[in-house]
Short mmCIF file of C-alpha atoms and ligand atoms in Angstrom, two decimals:
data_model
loop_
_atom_site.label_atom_id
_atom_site.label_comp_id
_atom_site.label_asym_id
_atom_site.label_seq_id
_atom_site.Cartn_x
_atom_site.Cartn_y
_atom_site.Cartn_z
CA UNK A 1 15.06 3.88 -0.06
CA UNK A 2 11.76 4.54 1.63
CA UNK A 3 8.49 4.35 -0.21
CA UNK A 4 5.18 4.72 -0.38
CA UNK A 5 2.84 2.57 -3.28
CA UNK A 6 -0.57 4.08 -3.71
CA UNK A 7 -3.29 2.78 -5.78
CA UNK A 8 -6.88 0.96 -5.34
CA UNK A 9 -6.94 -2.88 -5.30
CA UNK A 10 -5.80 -4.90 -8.49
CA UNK A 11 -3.97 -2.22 -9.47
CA UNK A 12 -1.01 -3.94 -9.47
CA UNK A 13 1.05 -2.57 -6.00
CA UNK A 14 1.80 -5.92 -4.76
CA UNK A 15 3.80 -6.89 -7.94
CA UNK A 16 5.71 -3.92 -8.57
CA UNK A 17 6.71 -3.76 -4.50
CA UNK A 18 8.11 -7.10 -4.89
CA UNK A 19 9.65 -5.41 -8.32
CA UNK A 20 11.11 -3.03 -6.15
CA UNK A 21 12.18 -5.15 -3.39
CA UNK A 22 14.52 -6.91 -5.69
CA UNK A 23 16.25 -4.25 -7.30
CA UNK A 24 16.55 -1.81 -3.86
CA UNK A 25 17.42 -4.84 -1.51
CA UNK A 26 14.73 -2.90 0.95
CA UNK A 27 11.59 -4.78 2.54
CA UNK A 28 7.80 -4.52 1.45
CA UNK A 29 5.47 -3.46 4.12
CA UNK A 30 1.91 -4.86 3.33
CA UNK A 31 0.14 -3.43 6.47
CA UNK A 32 -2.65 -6.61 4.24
CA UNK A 33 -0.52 -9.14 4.72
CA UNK A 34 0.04 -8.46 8.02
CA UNK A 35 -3.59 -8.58 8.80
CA UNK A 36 -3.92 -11.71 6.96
CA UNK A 37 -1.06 -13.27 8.98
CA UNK A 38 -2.71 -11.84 12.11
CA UNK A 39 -5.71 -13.51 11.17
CA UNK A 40 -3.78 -16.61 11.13
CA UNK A 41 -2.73 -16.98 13.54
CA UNK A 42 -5.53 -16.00 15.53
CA UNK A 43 -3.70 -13.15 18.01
CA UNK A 44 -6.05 -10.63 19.40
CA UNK A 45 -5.63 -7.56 16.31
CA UNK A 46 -6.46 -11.13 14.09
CA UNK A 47 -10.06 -11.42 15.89
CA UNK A 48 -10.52 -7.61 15.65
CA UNK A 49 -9.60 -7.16 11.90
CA UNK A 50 -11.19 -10.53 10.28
CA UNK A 51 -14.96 -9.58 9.84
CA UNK A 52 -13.73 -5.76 9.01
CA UNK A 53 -11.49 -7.24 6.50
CA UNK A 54 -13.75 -9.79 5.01
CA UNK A 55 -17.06 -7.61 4.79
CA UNK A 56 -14.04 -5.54 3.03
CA UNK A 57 -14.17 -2.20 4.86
CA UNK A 58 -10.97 -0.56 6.05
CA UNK A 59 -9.68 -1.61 10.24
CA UNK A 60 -9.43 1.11 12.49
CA UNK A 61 -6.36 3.33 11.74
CA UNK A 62 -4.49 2.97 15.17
CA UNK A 63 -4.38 -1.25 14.92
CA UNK A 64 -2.64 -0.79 11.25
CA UNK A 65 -0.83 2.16 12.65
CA UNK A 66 -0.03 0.10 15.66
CA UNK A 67 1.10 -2.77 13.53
CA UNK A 68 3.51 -0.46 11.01
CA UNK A 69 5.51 1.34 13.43
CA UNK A 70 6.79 -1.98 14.99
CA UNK A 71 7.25 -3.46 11.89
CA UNK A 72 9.78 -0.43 10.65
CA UNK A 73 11.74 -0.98 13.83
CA UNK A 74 12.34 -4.48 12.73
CA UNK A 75 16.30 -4.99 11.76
CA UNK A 76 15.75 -6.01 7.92
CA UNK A 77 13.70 -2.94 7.49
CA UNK A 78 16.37 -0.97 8.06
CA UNK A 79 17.84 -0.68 4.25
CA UNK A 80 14.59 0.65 3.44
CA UNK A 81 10.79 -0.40 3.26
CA UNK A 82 8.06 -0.02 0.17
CA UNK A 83 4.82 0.54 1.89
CA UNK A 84 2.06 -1.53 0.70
CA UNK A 85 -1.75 -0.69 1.31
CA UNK A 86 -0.66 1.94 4.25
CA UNK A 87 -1.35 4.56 4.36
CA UNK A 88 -5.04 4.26 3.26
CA UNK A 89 -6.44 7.30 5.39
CA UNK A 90 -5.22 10.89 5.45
CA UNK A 91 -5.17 10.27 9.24
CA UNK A 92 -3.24 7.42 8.58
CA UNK A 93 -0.68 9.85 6.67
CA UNK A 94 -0.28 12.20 9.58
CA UNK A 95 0.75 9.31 11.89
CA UNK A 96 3.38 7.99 9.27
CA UNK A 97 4.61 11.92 9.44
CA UNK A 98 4.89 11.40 13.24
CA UNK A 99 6.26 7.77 12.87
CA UNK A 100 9.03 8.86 10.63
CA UNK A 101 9.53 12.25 12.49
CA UNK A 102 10.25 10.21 15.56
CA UNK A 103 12.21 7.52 14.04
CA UNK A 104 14.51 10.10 12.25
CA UNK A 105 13.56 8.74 9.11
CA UNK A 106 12.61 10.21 5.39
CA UNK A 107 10.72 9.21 2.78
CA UNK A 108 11.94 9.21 -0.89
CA UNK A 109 8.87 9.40 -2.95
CA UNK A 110 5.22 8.33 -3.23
CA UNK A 111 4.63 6.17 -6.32
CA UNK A 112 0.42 6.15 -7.89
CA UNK A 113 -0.19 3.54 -9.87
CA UNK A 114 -3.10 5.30 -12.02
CA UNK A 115 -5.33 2.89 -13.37
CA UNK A 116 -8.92 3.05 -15.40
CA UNK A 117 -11.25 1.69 -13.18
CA UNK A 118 -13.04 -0.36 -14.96
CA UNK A 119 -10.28 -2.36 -15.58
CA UNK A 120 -10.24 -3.42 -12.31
CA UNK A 121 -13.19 -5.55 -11.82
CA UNK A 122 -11.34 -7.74 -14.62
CA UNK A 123 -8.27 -7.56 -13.15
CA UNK A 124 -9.20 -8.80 -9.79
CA UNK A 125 -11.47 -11.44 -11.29
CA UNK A 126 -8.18 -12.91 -13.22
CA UNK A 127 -6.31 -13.04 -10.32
CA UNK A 128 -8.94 -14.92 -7.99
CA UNK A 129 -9.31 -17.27 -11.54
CA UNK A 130 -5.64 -17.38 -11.47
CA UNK A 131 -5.51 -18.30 -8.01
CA UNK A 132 -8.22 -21.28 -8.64
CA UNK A 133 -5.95 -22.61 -11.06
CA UNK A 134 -2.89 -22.66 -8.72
CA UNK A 135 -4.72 -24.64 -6.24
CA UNK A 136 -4.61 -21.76 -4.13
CA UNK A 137 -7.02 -20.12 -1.22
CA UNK A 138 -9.05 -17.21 -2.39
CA UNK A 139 -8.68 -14.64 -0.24
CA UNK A 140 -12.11 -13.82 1.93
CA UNK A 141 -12.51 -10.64 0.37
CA UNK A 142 -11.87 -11.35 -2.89
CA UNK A 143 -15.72 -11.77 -3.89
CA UNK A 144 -17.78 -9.16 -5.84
CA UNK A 145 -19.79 -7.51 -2.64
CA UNK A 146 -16.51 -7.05 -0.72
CA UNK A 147 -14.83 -5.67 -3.63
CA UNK A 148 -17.68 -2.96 -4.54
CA UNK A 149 -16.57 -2.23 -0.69
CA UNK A 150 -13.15 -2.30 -1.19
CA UNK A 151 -13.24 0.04 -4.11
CA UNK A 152 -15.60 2.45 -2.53
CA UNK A 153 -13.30 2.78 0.55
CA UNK A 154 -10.35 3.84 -2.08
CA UNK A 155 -12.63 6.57 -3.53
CA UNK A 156 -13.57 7.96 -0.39
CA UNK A 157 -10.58 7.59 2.10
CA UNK A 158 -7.47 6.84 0.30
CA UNK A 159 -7.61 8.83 -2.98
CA UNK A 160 -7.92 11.73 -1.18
CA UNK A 161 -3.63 11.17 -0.13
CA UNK A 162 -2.78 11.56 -4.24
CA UNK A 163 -3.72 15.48 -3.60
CA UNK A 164 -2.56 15.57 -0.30
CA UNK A 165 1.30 13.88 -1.51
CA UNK A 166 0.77 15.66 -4.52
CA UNK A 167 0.58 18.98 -2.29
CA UNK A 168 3.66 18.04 -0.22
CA UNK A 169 5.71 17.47 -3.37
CA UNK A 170 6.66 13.90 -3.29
CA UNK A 171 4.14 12.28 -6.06
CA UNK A 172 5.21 10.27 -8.84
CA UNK A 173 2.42 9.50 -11.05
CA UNK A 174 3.00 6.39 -13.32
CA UNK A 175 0.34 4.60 -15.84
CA UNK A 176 -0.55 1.08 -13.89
CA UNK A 177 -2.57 0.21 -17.06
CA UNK A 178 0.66 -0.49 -19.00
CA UNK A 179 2.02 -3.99 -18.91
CA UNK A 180 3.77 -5.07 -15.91
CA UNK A 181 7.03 -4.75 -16.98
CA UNK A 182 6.60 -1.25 -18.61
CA UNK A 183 5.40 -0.03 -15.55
CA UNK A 184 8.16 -0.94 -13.47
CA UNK A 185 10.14 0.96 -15.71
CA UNK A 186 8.28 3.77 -15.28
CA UNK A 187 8.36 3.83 -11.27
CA UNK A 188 12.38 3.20 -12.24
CA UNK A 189 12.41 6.54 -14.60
CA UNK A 190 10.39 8.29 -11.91
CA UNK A 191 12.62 6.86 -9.49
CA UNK A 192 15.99 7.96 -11.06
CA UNK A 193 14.43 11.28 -12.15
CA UNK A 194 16.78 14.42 -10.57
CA UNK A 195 13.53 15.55 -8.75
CA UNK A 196 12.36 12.20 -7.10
CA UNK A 197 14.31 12.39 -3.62
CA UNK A 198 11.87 14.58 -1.84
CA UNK A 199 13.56 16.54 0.95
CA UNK A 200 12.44 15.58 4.81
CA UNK A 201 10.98 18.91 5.18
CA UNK A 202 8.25 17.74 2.41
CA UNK A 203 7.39 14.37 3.67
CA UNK A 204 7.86 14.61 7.74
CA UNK A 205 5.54 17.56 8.27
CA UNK A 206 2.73 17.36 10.09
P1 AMP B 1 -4.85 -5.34 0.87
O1 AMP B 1 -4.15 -6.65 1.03
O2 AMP B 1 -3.92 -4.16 0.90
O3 AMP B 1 -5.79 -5.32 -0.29
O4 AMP B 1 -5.76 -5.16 2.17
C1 AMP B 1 -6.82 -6.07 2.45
C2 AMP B 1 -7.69 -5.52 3.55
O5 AMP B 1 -6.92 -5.33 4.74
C3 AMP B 1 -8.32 -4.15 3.30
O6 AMP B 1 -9.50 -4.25 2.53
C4 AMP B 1 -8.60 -3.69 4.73
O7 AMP B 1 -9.70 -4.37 5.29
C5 AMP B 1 -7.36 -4.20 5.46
N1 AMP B 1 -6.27 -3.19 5.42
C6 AMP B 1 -5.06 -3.34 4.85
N2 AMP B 1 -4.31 -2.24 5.00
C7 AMP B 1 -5.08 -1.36 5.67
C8 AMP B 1 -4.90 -0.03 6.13
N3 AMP B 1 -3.75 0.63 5.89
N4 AMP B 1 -5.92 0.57 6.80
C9 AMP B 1 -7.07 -0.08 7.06
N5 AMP B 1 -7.32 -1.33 6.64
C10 AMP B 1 -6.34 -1.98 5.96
#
C-alpha cells in the first residue's frame, strides 16, 4: 500500500500515518522528520534546510526530492510507504510521478485530511503545550511567526495538489476535524471503498 497524506500543519497527518503504519505493516515517510534528523546530525542538506525550516518556509524541492527517492529504495519501504509532508509543491508531484514511473511503482490513493482552519492555531498550540508538559523539545518552528509561515506556504503551494489529485482521480477526502479515532475510520472506509485503488495510469503520469 502506497500513500500519500495531504493536509496543512496540525491537521493531524502525523497521527493517522502512524495509524496507518500499524494496521498496513508499510513505513511512514516524513520528508519533516527527515529534515529534522538531518539537522541533527549536522550533514550538509542539515546546514542547508535549518534556517529555511525554522523561519518556517518550505526547502528547495530537489533536497526533499533528493532525500525521498533514496529513502523509497530503502528495504523496509518496500511493503509500502505513507508519505508524510511530501509532496508539498505541484513540482514536487511531478517528480514523485517520475520517481514512481522509474521505480515501477503505483500509488493507491491520496488521503486530505480537511480541516477548518481556524482550528488549527489551537491545535498546534496544544501540542507545543503538550509537548512542555512531556518534558519535551519544542520544535524550532513551532512558534506563532513561523506558523503564520507555515500555513501560508500550505495555501499557496500545497493546496493547490487537492485539485490537481483530485483531477487525476486518486483523492479521498476525509473530515480531519472529527476525533482522532473517527477519522481513522474514515481514511479506513475510504480505504476499503471499491473505488480507492487508483489505477497506475492515474497516478504515474506526468
Ligand atoms: P513538517 O514536519 O511536515 O511539518 O515539516 C516541517 C518543515 O520541514 C516544513 O515547514 C518545511 O520547512 C520542511 N519540509 C518538510 N517537508 C517538506 C517538503 N516536502 N518540501 C519542502 N519543505 C519541507
Amino acid at each position: 500500500m502506497r500513500l500519500i497524506l495531504l493536509g496543512p500543519p496540525g491537521a493531524g497527518k502525523g497521527t493517522q500515518a502512524q495509524r496507518l503504519v500499524q494496521r498496513h505493516g508499510i513505513v511512514q515517510l516524513s520528508t519533516g522528520d527527515m529534515l529534522r534528523a538531518a539537522i541533527a546530525a549536522n550533514t550538509p542538506i542539515g546546514q542547508k534546510a535549518k534556517d529555511i525550516m525554522a523561519r518556517g518556509a518550505l526547502v528547495p524541492d530537489d533536497v526533499v526530492v533528493g532525500i525521498i527517492s533514496e529513502r523509497m529504495d530503502k528495504p523496509d519501504a518496500k511493503n509500502g510507504f505513507v508519505l508524510d509532508g511530501f509532496p508539498r509543491t505541484v513540482a514536487q508531484a511531478e517528480a514523485l510521478n517520475r520517481l514512481l514511473k522509474e521505480k515501477n511503482l503505483n500509488l493507491d490513493a491520496v488521503i486530505e485530511l480537511r480541516v477548518d482552519e481556524d482550528a488549527l492555531l489551537s491545535r498546534i498550540e496544544r501540542r507545543i503545550a503538550e509537548m512542555k508538559a512531556r518534558g519535551e523539545t519544542v520544535r524550532a518552528d513551532d512558534n506563532a511567526d513561523a506558523l503564520k509561515i507555515r500555513l501560508d506556504a500550505y495555501r499557496a503551494q500545497t493546496a493547490p495538489l487537492i485539485t490537481y489529485y483530485g483531477q487525476k482521480g486518486a483523492l479521498k477526502t476525509v473530515d480531519g476535524m472529527a476525533g482522532i479515532d473517527e477519522v481513522t475510520a474514515a481514511i479506513n472506509a475510504a480505504l476499503a471503498a471499491p473505488d480507492s485503488s487508483v489505477g497506475r495510469q492515474n497516478t504515474a503520469r506526468a
